[in-house]
Short mmCIF file of N, CA and C in Angstrom, two decimals:
data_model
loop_
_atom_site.label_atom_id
_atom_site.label_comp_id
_atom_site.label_asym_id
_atom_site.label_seq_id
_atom_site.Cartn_x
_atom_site.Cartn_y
_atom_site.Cartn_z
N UNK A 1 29.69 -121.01 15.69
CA UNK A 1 30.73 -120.30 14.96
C UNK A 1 31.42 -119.31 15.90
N UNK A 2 32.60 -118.71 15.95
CA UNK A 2 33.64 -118.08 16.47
C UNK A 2 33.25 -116.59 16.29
N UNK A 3 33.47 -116.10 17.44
CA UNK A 3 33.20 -114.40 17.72
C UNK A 3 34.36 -113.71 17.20
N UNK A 4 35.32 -114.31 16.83
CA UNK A 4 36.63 -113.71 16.34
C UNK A 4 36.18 -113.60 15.14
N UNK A 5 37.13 -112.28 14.81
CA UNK A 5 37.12 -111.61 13.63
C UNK A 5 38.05 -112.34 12.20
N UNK A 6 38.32 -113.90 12.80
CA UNK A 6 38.88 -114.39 11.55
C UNK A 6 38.99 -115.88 11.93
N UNK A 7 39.60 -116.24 10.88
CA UNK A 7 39.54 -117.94 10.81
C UNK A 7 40.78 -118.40 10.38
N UNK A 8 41.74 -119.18 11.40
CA UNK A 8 42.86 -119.66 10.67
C UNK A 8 42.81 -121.27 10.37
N UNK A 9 43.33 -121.68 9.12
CA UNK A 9 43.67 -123.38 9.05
C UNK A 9 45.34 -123.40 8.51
N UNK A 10 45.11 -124.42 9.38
CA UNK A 10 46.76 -124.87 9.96
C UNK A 10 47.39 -125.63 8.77
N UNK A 11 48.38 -125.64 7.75
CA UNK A 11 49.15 -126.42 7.47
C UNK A 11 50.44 -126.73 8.09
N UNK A 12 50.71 -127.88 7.94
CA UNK A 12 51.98 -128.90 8.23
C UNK A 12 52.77 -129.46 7.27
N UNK A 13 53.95 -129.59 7.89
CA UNK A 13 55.09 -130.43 6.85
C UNK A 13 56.25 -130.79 7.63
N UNK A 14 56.20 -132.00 8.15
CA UNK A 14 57.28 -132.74 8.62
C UNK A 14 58.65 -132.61 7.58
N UNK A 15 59.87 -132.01 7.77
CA UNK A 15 60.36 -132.48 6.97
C UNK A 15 62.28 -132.33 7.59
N UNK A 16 62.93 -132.30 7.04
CA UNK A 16 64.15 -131.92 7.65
C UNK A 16 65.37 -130.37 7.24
N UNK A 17 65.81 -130.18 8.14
CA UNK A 17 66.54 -128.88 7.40
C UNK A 17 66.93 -128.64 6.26
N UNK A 18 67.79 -130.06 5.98
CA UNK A 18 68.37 -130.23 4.61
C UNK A 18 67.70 -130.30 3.92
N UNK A 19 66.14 -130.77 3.66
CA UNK A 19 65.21 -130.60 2.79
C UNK A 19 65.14 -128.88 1.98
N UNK A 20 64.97 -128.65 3.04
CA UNK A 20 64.80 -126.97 3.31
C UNK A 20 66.15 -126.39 2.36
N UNK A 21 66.98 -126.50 2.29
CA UNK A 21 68.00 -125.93 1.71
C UNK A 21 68.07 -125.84 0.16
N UNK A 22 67.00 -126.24 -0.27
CA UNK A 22 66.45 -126.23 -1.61
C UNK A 22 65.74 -124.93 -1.24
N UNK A 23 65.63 -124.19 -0.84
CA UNK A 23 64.86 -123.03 -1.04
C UNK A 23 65.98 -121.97 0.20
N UNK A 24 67.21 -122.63 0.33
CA UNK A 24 68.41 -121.72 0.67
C UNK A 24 68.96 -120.60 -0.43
N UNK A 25 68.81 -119.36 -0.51
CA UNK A 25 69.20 -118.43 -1.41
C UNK A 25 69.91 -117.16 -0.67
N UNK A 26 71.19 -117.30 0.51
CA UNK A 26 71.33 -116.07 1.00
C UNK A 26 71.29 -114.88 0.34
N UNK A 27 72.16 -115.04 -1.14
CA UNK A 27 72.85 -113.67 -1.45
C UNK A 27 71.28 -113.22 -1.88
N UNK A 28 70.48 -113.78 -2.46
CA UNK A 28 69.12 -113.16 -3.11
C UNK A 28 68.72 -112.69 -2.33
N UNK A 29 68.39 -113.44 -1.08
CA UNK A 29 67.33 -113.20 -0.17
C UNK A 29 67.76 -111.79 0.81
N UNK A 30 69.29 -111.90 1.48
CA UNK A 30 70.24 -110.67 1.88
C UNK A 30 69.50 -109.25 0.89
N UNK A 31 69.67 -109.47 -0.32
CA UNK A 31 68.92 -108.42 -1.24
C UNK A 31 67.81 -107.90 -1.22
N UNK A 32 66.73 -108.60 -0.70
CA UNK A 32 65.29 -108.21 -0.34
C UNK A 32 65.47 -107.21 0.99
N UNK A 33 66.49 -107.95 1.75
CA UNK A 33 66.32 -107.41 3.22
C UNK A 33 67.33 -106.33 3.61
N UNK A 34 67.88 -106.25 2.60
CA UNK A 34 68.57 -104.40 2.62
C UNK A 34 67.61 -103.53 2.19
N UNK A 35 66.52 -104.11 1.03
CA UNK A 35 65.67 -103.13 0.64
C UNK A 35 64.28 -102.90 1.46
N UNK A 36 64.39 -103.53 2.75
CA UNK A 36 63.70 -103.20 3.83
C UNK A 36 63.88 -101.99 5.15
N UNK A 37 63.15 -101.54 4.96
CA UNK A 37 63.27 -100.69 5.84
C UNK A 37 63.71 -100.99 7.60
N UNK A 38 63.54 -102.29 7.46
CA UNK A 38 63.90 -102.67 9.70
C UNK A 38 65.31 -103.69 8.87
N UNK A 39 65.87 -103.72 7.82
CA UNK A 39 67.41 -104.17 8.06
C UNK A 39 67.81 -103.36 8.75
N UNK A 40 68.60 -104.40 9.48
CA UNK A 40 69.94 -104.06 10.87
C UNK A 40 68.73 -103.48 12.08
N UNK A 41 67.88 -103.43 12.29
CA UNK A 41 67.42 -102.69 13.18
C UNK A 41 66.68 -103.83 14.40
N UNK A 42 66.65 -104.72 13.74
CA UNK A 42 66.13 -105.88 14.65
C UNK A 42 66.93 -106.86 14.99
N UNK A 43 67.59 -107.57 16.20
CA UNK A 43 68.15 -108.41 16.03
C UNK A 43 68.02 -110.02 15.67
N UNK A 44 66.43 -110.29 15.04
CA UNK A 44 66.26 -111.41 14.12
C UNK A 44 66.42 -110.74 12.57
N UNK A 45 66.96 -109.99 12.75
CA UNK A 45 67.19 -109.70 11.23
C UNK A 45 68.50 -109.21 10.79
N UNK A 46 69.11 -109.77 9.31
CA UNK A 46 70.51 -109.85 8.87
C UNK A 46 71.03 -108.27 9.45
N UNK A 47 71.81 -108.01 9.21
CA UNK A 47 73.42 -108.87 8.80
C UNK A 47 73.31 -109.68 10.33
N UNK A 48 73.79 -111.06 10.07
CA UNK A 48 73.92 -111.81 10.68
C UNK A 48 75.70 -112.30 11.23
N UNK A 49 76.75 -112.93 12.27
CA UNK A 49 77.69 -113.08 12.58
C UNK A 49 77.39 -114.73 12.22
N UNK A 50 76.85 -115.08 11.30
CA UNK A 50 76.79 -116.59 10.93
C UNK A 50 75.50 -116.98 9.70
N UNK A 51 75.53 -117.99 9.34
CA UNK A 51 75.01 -118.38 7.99
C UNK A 51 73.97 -118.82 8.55
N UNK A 52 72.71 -119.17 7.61
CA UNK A 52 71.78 -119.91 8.14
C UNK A 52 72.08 -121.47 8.37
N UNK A 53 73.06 -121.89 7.47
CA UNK A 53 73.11 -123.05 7.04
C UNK A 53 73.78 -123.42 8.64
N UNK A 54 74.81 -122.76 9.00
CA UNK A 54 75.80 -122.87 10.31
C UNK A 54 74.47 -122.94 11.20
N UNK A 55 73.89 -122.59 11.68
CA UNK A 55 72.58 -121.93 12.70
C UNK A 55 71.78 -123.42 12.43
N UNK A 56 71.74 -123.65 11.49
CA UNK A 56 70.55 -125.26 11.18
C UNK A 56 70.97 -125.80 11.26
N UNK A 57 72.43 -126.24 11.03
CA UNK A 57 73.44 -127.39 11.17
C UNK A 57 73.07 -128.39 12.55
N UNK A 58 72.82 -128.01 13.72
CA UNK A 58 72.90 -129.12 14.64
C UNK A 58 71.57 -129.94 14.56
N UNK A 59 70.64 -129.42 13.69
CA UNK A 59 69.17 -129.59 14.02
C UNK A 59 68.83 -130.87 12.46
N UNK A 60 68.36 -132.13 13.34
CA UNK A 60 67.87 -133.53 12.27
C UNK A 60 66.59 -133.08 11.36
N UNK A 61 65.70 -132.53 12.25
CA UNK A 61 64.13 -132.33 12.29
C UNK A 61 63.78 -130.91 11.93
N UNK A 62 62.08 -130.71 11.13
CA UNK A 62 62.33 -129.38 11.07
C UNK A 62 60.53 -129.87 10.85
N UNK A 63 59.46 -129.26 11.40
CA UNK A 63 58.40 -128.87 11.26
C UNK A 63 57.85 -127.46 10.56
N UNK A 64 57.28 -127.66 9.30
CA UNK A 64 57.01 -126.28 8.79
C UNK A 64 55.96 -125.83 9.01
N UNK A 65 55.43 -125.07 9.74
CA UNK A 65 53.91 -124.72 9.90
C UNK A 65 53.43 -123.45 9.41
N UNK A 66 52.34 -123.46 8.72
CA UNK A 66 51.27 -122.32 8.42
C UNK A 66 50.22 -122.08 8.57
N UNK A 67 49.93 -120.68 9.06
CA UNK A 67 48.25 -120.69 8.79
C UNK A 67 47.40 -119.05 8.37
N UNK A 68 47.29 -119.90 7.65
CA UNK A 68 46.37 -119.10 6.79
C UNK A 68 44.91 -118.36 7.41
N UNK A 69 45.28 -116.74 7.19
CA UNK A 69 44.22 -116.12 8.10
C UNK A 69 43.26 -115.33 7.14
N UNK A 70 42.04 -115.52 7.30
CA UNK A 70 40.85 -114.72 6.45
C UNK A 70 39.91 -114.47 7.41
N UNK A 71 39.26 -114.00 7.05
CA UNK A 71 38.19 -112.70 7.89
C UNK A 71 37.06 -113.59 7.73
N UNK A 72 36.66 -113.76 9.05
CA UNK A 72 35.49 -114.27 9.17
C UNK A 72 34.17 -113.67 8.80
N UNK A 73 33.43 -114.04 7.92
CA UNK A 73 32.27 -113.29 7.41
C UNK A 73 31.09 -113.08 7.47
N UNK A 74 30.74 -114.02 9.28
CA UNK A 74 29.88 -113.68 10.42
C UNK A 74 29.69 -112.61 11.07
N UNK A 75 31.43 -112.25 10.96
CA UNK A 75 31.42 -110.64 12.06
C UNK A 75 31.86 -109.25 11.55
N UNK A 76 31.70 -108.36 11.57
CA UNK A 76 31.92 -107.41 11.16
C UNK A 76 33.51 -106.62 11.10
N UNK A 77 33.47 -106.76 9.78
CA UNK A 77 35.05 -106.57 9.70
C UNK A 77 34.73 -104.77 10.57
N UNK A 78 35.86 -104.84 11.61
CA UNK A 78 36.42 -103.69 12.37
C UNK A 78 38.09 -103.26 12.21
N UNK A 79 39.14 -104.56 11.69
CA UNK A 79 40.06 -104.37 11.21
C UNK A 79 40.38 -104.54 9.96
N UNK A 80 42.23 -103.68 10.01
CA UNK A 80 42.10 -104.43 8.74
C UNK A 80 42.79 -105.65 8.27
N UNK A 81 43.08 -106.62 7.47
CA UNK A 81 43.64 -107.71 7.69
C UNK A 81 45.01 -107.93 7.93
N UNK A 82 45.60 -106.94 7.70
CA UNK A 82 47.03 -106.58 8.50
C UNK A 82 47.11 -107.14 9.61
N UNK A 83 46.15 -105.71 10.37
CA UNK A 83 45.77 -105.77 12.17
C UNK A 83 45.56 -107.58 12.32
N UNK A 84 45.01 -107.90 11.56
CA UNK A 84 44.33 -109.42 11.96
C UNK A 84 45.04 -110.74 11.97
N UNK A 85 46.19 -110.40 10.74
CA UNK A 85 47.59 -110.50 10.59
C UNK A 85 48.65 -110.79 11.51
N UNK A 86 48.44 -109.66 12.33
CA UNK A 86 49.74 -109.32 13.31
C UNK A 86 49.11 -110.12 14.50
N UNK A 87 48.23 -109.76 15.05
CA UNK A 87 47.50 -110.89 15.80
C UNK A 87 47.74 -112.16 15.86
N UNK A 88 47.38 -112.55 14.83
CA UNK A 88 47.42 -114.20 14.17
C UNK A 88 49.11 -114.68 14.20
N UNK A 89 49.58 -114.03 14.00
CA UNK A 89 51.26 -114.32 13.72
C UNK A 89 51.79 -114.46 15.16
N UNK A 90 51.27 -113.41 16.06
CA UNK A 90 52.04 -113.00 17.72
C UNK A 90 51.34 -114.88 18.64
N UNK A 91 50.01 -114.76 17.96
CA UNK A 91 49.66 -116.19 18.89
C UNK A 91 49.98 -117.28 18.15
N UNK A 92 50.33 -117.26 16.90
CA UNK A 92 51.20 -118.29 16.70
C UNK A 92 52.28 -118.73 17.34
N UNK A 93 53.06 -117.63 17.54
CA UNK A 93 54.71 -117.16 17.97
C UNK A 93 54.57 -117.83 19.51
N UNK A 94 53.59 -117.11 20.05
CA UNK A 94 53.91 -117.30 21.93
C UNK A 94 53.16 -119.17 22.17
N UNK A 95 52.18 -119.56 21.37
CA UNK A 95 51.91 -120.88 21.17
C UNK A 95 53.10 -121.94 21.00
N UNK A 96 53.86 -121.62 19.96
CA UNK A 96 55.57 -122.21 19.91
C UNK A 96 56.27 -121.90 20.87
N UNK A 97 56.71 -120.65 21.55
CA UNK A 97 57.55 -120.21 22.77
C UNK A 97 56.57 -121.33 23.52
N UNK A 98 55.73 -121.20 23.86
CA UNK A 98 55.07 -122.25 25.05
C UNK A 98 55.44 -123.60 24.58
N UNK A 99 55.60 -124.26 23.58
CA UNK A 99 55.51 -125.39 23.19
C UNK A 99 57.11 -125.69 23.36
N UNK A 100 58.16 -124.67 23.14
CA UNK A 100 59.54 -125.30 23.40
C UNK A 100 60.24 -124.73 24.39
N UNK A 101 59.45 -123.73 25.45
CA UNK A 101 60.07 -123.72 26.84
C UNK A 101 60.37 -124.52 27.70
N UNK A 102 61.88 -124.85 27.88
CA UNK A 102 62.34 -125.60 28.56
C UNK A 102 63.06 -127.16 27.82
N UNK A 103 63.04 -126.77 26.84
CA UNK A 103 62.97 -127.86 26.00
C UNK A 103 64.31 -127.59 25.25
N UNK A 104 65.27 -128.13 25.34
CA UNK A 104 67.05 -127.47 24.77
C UNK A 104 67.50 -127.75 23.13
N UNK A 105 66.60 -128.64 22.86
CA UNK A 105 66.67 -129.32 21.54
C UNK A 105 65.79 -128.54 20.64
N UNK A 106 64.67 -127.40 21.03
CA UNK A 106 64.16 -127.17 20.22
C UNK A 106 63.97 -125.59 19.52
N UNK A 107 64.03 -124.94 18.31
CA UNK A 107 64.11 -123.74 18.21
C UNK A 107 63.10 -123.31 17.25
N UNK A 108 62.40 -122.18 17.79
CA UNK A 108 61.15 -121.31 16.71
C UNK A 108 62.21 -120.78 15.94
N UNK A 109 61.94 -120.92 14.49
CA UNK A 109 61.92 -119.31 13.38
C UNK A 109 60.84 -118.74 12.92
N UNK A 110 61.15 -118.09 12.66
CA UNK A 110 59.73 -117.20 12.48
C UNK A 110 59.77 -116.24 10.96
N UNK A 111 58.89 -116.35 10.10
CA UNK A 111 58.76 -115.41 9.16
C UNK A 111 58.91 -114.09 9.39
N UNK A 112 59.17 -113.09 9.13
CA UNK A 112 59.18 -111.49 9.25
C UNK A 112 60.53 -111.55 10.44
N UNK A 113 60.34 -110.10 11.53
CA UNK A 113 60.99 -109.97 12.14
C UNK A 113 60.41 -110.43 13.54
N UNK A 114 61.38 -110.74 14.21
CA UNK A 114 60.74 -111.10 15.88
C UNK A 114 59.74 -109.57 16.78
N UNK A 115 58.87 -109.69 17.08
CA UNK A 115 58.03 -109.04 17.66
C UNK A 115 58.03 -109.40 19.55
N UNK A 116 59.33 -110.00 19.74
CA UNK A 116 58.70 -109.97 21.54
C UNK A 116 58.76 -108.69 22.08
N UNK A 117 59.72 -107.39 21.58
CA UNK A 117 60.40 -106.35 22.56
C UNK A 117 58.95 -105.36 21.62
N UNK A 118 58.91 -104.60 22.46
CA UNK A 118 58.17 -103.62 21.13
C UNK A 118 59.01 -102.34 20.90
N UNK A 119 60.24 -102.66 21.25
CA UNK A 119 61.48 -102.02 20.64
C UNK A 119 62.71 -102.30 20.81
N UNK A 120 63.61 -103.12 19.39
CA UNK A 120 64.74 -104.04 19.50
C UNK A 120 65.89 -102.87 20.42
N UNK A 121 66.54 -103.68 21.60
CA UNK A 121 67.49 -102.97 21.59
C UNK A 121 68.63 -103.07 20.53
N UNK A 122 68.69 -103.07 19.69
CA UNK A 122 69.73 -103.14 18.21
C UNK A 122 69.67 -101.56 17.82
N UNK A 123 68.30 -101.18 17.96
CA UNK A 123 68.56 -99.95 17.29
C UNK A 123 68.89 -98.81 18.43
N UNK A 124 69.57 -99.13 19.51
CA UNK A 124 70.41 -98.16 20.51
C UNK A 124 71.60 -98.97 20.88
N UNK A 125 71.99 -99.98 19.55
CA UNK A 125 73.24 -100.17 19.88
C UNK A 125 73.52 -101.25 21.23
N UNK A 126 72.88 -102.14 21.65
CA UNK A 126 72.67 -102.87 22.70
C UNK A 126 72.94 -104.46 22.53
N UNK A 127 72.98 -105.13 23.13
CA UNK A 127 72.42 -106.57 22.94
C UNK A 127 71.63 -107.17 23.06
N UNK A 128 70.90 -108.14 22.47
CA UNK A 128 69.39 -108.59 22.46
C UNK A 128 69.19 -108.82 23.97
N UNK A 129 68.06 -108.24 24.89
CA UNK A 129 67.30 -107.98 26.02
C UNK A 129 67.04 -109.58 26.43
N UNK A 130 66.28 -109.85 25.18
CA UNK A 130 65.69 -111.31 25.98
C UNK A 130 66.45 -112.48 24.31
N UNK A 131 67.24 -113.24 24.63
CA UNK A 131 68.41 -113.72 23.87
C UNK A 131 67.35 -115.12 23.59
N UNK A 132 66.68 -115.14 24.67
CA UNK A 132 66.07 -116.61 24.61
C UNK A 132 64.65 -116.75 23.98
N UNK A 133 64.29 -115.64 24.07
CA UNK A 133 62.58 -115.57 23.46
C UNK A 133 62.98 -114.58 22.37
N UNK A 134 63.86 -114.54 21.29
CA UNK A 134 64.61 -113.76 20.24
C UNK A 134 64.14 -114.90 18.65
N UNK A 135 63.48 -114.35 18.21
CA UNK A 135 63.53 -115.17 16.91
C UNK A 135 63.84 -115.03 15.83
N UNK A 136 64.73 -115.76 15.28
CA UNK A 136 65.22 -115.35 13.99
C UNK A 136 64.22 -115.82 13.17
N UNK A 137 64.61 -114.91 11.95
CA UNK A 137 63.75 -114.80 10.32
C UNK A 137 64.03 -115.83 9.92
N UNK A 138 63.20 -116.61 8.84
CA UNK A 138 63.94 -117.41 8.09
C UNK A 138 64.33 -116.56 6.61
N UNK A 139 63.74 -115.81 6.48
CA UNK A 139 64.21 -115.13 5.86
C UNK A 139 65.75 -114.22 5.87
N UNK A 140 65.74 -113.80 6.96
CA UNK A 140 67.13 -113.38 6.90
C UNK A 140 68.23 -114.53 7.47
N UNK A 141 68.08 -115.54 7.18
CA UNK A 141 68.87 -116.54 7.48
C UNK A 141 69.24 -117.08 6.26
N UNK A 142 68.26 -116.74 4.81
CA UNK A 142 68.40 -116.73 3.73
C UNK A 142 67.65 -117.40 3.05
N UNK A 143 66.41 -118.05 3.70
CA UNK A 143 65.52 -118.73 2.70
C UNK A 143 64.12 -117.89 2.46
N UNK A 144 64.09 -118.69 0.60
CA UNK A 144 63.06 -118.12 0.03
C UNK A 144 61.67 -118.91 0.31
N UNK A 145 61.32 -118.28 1.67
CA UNK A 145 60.24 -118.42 1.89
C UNK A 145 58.60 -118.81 1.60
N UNK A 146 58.77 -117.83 0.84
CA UNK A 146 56.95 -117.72 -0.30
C UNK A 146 57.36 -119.31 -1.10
N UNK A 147 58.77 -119.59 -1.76
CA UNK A 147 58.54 -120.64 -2.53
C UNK A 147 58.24 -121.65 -1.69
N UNK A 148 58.89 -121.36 -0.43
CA UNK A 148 59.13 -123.03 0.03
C UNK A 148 57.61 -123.13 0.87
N UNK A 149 57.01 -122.14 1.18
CA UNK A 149 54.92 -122.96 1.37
C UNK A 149 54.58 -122.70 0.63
N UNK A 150 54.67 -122.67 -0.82
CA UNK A 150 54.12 -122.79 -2.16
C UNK A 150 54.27 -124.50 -2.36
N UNK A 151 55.51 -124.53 -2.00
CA UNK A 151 55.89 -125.95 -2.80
C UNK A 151 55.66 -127.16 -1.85
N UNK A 152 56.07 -126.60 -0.54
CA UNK A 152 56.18 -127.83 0.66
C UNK A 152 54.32 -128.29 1.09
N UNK A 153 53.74 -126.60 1.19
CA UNK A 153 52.39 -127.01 2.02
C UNK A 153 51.36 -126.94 0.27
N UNK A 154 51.60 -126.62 -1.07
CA UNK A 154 50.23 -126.06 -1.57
C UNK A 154 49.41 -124.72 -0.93
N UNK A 155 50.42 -124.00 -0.74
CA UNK A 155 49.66 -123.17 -0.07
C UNK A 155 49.74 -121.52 -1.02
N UNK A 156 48.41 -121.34 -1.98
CA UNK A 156 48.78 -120.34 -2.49
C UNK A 156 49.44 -118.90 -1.46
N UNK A 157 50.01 -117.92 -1.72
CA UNK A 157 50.68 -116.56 -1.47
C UNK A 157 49.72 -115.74 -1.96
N UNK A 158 48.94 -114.75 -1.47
CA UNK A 158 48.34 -113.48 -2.04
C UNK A 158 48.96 -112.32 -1.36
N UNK A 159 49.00 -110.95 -2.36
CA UNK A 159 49.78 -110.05 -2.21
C UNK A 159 48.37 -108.92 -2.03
N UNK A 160 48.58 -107.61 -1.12
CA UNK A 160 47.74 -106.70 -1.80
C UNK A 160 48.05 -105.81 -3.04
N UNK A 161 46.81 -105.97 -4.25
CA UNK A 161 46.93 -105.41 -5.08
C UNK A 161 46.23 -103.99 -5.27
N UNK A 162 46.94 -102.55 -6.12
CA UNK A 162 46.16 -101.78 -5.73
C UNK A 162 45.25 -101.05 -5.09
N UNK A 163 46.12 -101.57 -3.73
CA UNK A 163 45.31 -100.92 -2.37
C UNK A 163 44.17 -101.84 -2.41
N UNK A 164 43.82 -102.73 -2.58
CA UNK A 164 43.18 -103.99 -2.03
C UNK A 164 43.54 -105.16 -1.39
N UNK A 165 42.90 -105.69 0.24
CA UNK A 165 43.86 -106.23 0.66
C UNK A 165 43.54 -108.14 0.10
N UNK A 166 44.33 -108.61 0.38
CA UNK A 166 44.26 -110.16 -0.49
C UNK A 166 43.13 -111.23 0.46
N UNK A 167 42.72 -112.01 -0.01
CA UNK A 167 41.36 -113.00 0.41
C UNK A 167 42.11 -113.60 1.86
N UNK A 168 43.36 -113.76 1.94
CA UNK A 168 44.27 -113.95 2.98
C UNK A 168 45.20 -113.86 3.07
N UNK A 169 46.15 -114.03 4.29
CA UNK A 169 47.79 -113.84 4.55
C UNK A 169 48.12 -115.29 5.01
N UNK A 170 49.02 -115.50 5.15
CA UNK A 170 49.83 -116.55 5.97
C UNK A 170 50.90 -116.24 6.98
N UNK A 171 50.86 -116.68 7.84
CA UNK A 171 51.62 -116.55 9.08
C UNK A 171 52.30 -117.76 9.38
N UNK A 172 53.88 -117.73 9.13
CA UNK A 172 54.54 -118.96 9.18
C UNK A 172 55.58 -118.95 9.98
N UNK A 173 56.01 -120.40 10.43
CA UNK A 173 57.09 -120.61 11.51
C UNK A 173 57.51 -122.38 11.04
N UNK A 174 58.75 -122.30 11.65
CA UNK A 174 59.76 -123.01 11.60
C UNK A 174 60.20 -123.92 12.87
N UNK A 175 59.51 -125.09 13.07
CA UNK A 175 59.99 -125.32 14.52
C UNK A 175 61.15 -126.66 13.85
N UNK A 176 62.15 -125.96 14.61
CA UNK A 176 63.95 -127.19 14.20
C UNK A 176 63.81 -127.92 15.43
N UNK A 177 64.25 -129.17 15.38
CA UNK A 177 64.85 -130.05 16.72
C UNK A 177 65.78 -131.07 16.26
N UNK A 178 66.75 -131.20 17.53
CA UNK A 178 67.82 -132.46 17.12
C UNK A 178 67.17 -133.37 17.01
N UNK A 179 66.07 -134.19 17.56
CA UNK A 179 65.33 -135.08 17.97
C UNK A 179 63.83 -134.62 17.13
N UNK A 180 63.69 -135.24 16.62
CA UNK A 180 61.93 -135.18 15.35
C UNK A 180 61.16 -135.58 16.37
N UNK A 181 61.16 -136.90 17.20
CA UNK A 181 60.15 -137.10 17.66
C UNK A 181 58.73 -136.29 18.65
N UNK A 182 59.97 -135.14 19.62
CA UNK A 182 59.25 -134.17 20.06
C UNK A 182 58.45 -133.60 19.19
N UNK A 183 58.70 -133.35 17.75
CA UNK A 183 58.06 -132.43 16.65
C UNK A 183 56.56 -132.83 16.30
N UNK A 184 56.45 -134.52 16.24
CA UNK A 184 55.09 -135.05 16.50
C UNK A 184 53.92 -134.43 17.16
N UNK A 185 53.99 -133.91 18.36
CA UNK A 185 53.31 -133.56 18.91
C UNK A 185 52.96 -132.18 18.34
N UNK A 186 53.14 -131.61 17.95
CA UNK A 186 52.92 -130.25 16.85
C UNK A 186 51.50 -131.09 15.79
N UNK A 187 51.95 -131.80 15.35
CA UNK A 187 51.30 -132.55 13.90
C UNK A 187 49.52 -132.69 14.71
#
């Protein structure tokens, strides 16, 4: 058994953008993400100079991946599942950057906001630092997220309730390509 403080399992879903657009909701979703505290402050996050739909447009293929992180109950919880969270999400993230470096056809999205800088230049008024390792939300691109790995993977959503944190999180990403076949190799 694993010395790490948690356990992730991977879901998959081959499917295509346009699939995806069943769970396209800008104006709703725009609404969540004003009532966030890092709108405008990140540059994977809205207000955006283009639609999501424009941004997905060149792309045939779309791999949905998740994984679901819970605390391993061998080791002694030292964090909290946030911390374990953010972890889990960053080696997801740089696992995909590795998987489509160099590769022109293919693009990460990423749930939440992009985490490469550990401070966007957006919020001094700048232009994104590193343009190429920059990931947009799918969320602020306008999709409703929670439904679409509810519906695509079976994958329940837990929230913390009353300052209790949930049995797990999910950490999700979006890999698009003109070409599906590269996407195989993900599966």
């Amino acid at each position: 058994m694993s010395d790490r403080d948690y356990i992730t399992q991977r879901h998959v879903h081959l499917t295509s953008p346009e699939e995806l657009f069943r769970y396209y909701a800008p104006h709703r979703v725009e609404g969540y993400c004003r009532e966030c505290p890092l709108y405008g402050r990140f540059w994977s996050c809205p207000p955006h100079p283009f639609s999501g739909r424009a941004y997905l447009s060149p792309f045939s293929q779309a791999l949905l991946l998740a994984e679901r992180i819970t605390r391993n109950p061998a080791v002694p919880a030292t964090r909290t599942l946030e911390e374990i969270f953010q972890e889990a999400r960053r080696l997801l993230g740089e696992e995909l950057r590795i998987f489509v470096e160099g590769k022109e056809n293919l693009e990460v999205l990423i749930a939440g906001n992009c985490y490469h800088c550990p401070r966007c230049s957006r919020e001094e008024g700048q232009p994104c630092r590193f343009p190429e390792k920059r990931r947009y939300s799918l969320e602020s691109l306008g999709f409703l997220v929670s439904d679409m790995i509810q519906e695509k993977l079976a994958l329940p959503l837990e929230w913390p309730s009353q300052g209790q944190e949930p049995a797990a999180l999910v950490a999700v990403a979006l890999v698009v390509a003109k070409d599906g076949e590269v996407l195989r190799e993900l599966l």
